[in-house]
Coordinates of N, CA and C in Angstrom, one line a residue:
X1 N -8.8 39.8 77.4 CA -8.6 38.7 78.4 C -7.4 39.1 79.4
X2 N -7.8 39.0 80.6 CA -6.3 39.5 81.7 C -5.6 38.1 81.7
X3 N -4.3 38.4 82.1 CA -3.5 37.3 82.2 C -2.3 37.4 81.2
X4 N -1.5 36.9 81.6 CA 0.0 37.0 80.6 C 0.1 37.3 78.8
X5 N 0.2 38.2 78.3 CA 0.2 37.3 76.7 C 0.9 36.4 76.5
X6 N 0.7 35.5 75.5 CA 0.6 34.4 74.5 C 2.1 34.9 73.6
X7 N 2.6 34.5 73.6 CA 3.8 34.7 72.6 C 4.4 33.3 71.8
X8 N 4.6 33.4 70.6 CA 5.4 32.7 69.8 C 6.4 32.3 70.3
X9 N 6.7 30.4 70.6 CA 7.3 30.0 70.5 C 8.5 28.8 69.7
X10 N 9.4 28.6 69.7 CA 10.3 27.8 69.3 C 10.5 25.8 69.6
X11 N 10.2 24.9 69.0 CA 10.2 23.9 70.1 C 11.0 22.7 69.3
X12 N 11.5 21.9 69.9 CA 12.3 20.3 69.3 C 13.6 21.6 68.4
X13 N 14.3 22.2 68.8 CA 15.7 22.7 68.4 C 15.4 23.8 66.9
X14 N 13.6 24.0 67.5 CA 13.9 25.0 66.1 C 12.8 24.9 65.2
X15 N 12.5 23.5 65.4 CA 11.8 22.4 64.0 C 10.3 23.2 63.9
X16 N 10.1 23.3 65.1 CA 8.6 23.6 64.8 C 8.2 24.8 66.0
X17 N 6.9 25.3 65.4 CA 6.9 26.8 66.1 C 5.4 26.8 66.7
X18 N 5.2 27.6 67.9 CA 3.8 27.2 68.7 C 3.4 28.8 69.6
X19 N 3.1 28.7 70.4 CA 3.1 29.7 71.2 C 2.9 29.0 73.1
X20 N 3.5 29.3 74.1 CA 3.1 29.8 75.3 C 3.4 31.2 75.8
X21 N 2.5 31.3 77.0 CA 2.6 32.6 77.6 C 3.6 32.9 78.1
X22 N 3.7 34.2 77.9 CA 4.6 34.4 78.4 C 5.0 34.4 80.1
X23 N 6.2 34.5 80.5 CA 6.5 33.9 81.8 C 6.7 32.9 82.2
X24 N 5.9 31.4 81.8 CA 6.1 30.2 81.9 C 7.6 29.6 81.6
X25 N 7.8 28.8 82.3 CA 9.1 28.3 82.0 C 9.2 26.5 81.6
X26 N 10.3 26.5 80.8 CA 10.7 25.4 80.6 C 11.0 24.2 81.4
X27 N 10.2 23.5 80.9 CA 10.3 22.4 82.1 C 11.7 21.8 82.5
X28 N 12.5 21.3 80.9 CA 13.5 20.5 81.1 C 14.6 21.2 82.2
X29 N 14.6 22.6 82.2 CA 15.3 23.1 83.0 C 15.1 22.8 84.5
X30 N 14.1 22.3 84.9 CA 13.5 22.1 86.5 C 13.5 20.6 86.9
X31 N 13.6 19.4 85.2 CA 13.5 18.0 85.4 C 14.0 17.7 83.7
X32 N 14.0 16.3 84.5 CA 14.1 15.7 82.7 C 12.8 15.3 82.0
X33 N 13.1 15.5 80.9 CA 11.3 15.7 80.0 C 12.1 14.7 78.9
X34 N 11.5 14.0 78.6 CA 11.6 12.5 77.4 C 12.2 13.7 76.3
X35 N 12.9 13.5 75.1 CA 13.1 14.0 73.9 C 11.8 14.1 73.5
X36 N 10.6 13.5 73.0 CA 9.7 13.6 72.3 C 8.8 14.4 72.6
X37 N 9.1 15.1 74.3 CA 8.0 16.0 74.5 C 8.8 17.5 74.8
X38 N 7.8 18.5 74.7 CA 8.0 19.7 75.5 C 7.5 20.0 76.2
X39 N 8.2 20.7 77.7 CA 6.9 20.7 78.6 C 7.4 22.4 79.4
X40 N 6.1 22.7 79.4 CA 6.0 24.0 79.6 C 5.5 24.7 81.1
X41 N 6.0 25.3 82.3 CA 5.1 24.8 83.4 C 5.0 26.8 83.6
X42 N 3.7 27.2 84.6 CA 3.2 28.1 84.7 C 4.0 28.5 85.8
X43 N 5.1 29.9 86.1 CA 5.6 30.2 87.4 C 4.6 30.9 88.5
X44 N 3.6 30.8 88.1 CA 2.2 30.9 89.4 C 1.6 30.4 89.8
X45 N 1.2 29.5 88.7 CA -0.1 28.5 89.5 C 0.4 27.0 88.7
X46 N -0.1 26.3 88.9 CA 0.4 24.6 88.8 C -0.4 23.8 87.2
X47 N -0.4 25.1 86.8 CA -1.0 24.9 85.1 C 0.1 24.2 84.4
X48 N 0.4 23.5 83.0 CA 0.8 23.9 82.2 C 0.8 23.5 80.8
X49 N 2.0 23.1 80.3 CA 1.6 22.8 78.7 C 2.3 21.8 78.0
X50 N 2.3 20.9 77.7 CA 3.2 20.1 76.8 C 2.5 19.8 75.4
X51 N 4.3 19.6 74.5 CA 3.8 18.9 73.2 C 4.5 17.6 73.4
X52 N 3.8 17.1 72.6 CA 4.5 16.0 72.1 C 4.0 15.3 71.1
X53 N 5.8 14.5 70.5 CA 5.2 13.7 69.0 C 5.4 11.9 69.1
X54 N 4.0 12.1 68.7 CA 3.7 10.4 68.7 C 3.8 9.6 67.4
X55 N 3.7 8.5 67.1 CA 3.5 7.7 66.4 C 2.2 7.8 65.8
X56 N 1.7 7.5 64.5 CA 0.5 8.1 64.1 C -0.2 6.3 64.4
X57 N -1.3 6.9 65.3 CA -2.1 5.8 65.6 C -3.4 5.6 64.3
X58 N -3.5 3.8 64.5 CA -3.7 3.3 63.1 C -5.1 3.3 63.7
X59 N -5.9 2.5 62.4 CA -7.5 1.8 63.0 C -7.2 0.8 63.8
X60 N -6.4 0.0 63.7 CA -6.1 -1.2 64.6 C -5.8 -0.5 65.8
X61 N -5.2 0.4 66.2 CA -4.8 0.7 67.7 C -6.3 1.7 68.0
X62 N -6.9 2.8 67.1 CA -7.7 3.4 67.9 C -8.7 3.0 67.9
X63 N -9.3 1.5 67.6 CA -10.3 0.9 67.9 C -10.4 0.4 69.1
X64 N -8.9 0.3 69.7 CA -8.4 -0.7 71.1 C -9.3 0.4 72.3
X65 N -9.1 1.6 72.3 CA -9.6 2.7 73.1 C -11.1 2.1 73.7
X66 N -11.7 1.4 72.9 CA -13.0 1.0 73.9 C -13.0 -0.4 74.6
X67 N -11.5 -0.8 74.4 CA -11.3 -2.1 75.9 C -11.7 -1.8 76.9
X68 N -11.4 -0.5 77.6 CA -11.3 -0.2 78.7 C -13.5 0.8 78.9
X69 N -13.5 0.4 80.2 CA -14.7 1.3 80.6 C -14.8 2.7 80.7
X70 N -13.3 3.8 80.3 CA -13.0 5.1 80.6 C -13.1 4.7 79.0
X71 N -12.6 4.3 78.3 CA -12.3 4.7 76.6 C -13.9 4.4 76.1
X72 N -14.3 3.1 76.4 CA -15.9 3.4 76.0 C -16.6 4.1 76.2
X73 N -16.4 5.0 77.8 CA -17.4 5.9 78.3 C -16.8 7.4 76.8
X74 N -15.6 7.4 76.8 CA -15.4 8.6 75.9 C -15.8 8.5 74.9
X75 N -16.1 7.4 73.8 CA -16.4 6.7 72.6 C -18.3 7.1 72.5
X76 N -18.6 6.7 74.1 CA -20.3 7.0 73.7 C -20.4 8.1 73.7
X77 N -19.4 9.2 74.1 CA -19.7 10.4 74.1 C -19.7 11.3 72.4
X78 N -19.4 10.1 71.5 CA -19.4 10.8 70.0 C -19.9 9.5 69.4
X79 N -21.4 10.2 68.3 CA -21.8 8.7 68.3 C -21.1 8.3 66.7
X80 N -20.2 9.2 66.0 CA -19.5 8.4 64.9 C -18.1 7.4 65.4
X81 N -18.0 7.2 66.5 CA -17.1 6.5 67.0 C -16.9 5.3 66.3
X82 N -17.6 4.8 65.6 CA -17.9 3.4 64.9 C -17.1 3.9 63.7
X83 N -16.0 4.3 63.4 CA -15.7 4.7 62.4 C -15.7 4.5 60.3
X84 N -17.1 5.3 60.6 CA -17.3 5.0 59.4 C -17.0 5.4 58.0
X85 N -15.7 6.6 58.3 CA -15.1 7.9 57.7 C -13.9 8.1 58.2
X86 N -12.7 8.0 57.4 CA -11.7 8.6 57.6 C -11.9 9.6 58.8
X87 N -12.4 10.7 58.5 CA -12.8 11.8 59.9 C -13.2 11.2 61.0
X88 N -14.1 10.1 61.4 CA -14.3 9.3 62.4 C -12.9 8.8 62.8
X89 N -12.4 8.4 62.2 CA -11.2 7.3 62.9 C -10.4 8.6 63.4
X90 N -9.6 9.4 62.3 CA -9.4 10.7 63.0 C -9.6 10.9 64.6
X91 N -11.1 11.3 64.7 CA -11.5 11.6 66.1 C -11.2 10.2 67.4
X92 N -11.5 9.2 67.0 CA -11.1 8.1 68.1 C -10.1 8.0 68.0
X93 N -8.9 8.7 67.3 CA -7.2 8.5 67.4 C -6.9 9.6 68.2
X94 N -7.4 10.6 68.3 CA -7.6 11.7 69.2 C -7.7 10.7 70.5
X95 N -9.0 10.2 70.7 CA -10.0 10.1 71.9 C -8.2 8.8 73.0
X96 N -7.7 8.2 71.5 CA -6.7 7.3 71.9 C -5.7 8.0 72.6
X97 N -5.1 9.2 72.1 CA -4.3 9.5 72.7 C -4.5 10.2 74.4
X98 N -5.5 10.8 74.3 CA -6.4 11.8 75.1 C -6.5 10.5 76.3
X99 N -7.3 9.1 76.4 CA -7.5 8.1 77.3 C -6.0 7.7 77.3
X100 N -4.9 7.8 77.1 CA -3.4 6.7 77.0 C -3.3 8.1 78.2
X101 N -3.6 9.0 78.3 CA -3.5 9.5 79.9 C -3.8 9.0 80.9
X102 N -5.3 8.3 80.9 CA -5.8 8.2 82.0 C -5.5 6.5 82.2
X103 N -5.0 6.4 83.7 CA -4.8 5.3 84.5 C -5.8 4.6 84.7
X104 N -6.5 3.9 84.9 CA -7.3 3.2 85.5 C -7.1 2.1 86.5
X105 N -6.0 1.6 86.3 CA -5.4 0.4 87.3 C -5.1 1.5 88.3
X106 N -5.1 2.8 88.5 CA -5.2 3.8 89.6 C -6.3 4.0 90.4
X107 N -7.3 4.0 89.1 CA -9.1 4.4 89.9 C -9.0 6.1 89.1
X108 N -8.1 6.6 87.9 CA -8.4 7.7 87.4 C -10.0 7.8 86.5
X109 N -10.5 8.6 86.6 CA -11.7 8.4 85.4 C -11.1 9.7 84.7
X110 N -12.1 10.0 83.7 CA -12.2 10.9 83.0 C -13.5 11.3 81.6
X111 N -14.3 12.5 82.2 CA -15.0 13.3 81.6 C -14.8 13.8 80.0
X112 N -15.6 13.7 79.4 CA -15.5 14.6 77.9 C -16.3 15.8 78.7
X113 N -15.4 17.1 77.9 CA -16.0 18.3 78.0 C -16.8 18.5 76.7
X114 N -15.5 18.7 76.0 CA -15.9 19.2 74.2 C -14.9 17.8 73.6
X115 N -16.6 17.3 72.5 CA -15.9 16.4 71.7 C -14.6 17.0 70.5
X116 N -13.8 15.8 70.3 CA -12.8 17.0 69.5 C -13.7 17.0 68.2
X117 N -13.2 18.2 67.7 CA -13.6 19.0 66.4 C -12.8 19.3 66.0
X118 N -12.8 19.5 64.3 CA -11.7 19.6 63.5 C -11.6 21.1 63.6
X119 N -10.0 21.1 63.6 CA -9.7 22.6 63.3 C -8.4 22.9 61.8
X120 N -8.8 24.2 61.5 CA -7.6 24.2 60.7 C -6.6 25.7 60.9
X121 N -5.0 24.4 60.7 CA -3.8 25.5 60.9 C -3.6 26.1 60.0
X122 N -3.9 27.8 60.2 CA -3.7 28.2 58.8 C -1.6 28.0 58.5
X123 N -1.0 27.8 59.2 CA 0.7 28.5 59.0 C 0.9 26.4 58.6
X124 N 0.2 25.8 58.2 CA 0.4 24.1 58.2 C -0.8 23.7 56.9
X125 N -0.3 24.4 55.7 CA -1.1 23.7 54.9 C -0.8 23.5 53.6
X126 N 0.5 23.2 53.2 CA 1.5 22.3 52.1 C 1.8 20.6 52.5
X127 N 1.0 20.4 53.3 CA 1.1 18.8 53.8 C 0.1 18.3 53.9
X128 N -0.7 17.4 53.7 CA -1.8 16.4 54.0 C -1.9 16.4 55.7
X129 N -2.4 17.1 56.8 CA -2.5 17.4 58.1 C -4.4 17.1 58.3
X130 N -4.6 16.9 59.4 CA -5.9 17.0 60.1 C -5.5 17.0 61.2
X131 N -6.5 18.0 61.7 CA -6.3 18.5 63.3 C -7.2 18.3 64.3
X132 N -7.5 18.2 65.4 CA -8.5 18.3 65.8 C -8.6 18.6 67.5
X133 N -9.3 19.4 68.3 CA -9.3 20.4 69.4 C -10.6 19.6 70.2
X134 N -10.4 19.7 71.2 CA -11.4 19.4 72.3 C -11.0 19.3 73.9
X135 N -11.2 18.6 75.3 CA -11.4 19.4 76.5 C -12.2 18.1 76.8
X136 N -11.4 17.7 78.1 CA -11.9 17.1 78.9 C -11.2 17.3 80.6
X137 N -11.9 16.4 81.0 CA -11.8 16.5 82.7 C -10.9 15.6 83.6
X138 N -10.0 15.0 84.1 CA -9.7 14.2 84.4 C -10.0 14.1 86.1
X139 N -10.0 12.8 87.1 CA -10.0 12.9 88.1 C -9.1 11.6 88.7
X140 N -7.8 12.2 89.6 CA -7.3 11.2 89.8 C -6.3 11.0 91.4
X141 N -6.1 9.7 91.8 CA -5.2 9.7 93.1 C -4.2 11.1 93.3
X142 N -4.1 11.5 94.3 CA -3.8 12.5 94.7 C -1.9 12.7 94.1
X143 N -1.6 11.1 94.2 CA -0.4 11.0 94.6 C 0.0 11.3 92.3
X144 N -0.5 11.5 91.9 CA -0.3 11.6 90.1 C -1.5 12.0 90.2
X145 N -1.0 13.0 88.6 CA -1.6 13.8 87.6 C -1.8 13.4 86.3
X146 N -2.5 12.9 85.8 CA -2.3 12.0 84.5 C -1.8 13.2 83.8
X147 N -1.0 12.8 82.7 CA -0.6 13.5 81.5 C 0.7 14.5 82.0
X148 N 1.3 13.9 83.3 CA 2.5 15.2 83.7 C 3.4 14.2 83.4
X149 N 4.8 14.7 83.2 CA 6.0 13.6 83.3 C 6.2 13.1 84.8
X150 N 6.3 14.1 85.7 CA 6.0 14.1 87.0 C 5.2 14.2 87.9
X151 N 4.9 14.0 89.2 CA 3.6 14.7 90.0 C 4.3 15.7 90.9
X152 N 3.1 16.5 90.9 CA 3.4 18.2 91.9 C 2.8 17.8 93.0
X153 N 3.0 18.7 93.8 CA 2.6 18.5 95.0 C 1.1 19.6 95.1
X154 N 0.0 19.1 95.4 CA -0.9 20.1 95.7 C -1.5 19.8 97.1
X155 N -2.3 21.2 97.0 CA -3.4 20.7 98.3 C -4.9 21.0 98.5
X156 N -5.4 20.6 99.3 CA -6.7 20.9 98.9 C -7.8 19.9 98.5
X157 N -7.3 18.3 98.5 CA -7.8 17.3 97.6 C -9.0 17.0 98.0
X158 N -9.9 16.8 97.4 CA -11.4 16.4 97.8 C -10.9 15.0 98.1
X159 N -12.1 14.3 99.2 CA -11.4 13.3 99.6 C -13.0 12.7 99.0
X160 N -12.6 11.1 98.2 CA -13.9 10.8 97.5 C -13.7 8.9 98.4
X161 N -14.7 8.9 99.1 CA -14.7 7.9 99.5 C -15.4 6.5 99.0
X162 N -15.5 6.7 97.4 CA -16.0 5.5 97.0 C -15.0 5.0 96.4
X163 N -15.1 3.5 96.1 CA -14.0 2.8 95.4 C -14.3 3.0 93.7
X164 N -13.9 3.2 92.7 CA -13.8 3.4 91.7 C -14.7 2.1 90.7
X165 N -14.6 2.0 89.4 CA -15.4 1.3 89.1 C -14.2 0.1 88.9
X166 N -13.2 -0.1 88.8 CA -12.3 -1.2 88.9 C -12.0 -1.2 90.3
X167 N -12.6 -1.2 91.0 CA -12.5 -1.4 92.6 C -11.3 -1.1 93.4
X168 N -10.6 0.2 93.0 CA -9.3 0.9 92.8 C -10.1 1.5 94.5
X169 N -9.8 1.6 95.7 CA -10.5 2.0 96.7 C -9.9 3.8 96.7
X170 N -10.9 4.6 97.0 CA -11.2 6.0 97.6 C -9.7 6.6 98.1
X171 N -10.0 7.7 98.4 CA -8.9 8.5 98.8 C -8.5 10.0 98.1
X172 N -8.0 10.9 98.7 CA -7.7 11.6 98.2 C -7.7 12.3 96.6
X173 N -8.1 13.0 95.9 CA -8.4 13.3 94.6 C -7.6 14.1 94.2
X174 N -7.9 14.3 93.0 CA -7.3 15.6 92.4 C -8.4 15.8 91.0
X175 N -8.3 17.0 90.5 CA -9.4 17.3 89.3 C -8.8 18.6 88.2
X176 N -8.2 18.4 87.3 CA -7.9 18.6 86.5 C -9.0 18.7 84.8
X177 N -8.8 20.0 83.9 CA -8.8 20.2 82.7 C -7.9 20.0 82.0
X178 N -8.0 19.6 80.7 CA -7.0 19.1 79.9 C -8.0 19.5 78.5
X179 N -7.4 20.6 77.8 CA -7.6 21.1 76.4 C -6.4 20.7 75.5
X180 N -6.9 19.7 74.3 CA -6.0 19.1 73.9 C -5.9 19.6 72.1
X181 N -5.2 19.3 72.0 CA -5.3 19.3 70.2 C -3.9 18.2 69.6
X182 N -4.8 17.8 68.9 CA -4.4 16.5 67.6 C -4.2 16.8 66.2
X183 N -2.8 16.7 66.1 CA -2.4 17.4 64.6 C -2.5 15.9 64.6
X184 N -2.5 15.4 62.9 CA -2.3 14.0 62.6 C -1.6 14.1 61.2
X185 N -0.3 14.0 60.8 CA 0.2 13.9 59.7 C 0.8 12.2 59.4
X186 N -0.4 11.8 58.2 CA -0.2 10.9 57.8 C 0.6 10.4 57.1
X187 N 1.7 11.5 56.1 CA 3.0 11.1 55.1 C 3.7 11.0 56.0
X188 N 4.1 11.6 57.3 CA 5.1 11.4 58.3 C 4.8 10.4 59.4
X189 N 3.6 9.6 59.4 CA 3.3 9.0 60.3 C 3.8 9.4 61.6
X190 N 2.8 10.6 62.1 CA 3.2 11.1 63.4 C 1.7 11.9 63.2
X191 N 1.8 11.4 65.3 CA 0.3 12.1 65.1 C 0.8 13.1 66.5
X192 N 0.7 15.1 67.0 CA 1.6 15.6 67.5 C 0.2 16.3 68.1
X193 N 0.6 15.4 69.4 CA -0.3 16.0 70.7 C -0.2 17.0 71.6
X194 N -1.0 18.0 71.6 CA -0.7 19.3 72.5 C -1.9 19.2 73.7
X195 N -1.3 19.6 75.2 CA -2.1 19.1 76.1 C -2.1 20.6 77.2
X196 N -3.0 20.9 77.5 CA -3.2 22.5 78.4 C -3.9 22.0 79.6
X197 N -3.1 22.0 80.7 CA -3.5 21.5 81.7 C -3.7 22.3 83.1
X198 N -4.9 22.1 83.6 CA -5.6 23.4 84.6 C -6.1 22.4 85.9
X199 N -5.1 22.1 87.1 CA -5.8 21.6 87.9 C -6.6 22.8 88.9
X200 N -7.4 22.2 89.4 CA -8.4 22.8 89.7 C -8.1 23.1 91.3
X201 N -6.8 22.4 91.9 CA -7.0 22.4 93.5 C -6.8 23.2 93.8
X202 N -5.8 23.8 93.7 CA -5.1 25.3 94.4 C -6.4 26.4 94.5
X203 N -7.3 26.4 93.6 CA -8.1 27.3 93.2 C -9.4 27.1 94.7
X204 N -9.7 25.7 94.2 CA -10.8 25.1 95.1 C -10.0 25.4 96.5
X205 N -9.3 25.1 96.9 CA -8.5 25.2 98.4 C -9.1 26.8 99.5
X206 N -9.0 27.8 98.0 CA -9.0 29.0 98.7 C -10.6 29.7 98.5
X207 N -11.4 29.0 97.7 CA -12.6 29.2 97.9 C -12.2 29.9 96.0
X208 N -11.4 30.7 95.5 CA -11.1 31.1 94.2 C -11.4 30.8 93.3
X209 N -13.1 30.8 92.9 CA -13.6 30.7 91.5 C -13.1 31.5 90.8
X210 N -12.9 32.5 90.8 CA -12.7 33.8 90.1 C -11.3 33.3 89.3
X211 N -10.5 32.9 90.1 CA -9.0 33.1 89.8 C -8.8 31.6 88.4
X212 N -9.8 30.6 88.8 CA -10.2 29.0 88.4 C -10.9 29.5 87.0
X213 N -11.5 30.6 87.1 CA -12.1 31.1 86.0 C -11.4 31.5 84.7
X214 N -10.5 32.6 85.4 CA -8.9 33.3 84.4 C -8.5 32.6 84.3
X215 N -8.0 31.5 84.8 CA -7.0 30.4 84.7 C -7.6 29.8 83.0
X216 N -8.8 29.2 83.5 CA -9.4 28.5 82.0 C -9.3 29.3 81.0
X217 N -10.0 30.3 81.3 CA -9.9 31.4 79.9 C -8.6 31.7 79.4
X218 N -7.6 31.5 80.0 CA -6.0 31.5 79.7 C -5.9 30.2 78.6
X219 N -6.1 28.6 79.1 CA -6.0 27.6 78.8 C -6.4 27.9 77.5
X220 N -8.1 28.2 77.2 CA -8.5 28.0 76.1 C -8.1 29.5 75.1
X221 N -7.6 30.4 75.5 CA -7.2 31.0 74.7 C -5.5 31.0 74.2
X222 N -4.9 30.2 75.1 CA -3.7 29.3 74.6 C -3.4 28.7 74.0
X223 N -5.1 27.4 73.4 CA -5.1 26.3 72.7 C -5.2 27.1 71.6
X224 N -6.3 28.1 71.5 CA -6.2 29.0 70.1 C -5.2 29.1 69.2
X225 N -4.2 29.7 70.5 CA -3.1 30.8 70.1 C -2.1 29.7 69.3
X226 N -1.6 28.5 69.8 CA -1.4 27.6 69.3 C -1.7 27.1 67.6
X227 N -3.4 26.9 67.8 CA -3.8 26.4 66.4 C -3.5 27.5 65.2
X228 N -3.6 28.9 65.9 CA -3.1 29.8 64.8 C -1.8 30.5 64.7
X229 N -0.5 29.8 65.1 CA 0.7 29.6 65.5 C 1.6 28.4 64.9
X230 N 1.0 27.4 64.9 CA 1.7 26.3 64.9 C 2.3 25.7 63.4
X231 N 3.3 25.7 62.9 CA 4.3 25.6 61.9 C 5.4 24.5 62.0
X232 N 5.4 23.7 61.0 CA 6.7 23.0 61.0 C 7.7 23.3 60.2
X233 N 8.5 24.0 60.6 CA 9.6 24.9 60.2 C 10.9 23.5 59.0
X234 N 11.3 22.6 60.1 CA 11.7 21.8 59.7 C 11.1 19.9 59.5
X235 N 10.8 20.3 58.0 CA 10.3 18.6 58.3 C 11.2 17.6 58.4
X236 N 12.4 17.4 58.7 CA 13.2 16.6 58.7 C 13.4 15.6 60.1
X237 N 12.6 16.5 61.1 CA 12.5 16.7 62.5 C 11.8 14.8 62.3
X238 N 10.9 15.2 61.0 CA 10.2 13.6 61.7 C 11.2 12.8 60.5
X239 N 12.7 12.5 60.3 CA 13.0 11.3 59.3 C 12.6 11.3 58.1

């Protein structure tokens, strides 16, 4: 694969270990980033990476995910959504965190690529853990990026002249990938979301499939690098 290597990294003071590519830099150095997340940004193109640790979402909250017409739409897209299996609820606690991106009182929608699927960490397995990987699409007001602490400036935005399905009116776009994965540690009640984000404008702007191409294949060989990487060095990190 061309493109940077993937190197082992360090994150939350030590506690736990992951990989980004190399060259990327640290967000907090460029802005402020919440304690709970890390954020990772690409020095070439407007990619990048965050972790972060959440609260481990229950059946009572990842049932909530199909209030909305974006969380239903992602819900029909797996038809165990009805959680009938520990592993089901799993997946719509994923799908919860994955939609707690997307806006809607904006007019953002958002696409499933790949339903998540369970993966396993081999460097994470002295703990009761479930993990789970998957990829979707986001599309949203020009002016925010769902899932950034901040918004970048891009260009290039398709301009979508219909009003959304909450009658959020048209304008400017933007169109982003997001390859995510969901560790869920239920003795620590934390569920620790990793998010690989590839917007698509810069690419589209210059006509640059090619480059939109590398880019992804970077993303999803980063989520890899990750699942076979990722370690909690220090459990104390969660209390």
């Amino acid at each position: 694969m061309d493109g940077p290597p993937i190197r082992e990294q360090p994150l939350f003071g030590g506690a736990i270990a992951a990989a980004i590519p190399q060259g990327w830099v640290d967000g907090s150095n460029l802005r402020q980033v919440p304690d709970h997340q890390e954020l990772f940004l690409s020095s070439t193109t407007l990619s990048s990476l965050i972790f972060e640790i959440n609260e481990f979402v229950a059946h009572e909250q990842a049932v909530t995910v199909s209030s909305t017409a974006q969380g239903a739409a992602l819900l029909s897209s797996f038809p165990s959504s009805t959680l009938p299996s520990p592993a089901a609820e799993d997946v719509v606690a994923a799908l919860y965190h994955v939609h707690d991106l997307c806006d809607e009182t904006e007019g953002d929608t958002i696409e499933m690529v790949s339903p998540p699927e369970p993966v396993t960490l081999p460097r994470l397995t002295q703990q009761p853990v479930r993990a789970y990987a998957g990829s979707v699409r986001f599309r949203s007001l020009r002016k925010r990026r769902p899932g950034q602490p901040q918004p970048q400036a891009q260009g290039g935005m398709e301009v979508d002249q219909q009003a959304g399905a909450n009658g959020v009116a048209g304008g400017p776009r933007s169109t982003y990938s997001c390859r995510f994965l969901v560790i869920r540690l239920p003795e620590q009640t934390t569920d620790i979301c990793v998010y690989v984000n590839v917007p698509f404008d810069e690419y589209e702007e210059r006509g640059d499939e090619a480059g939109l191409a590398a880019e992804e294949a970077l993303a999803t060989a980063l989520l890899a690098k990750i699942v076979e990487l990722f370690e909690v060095k220090d459990w104390g990190l969660f209390g």
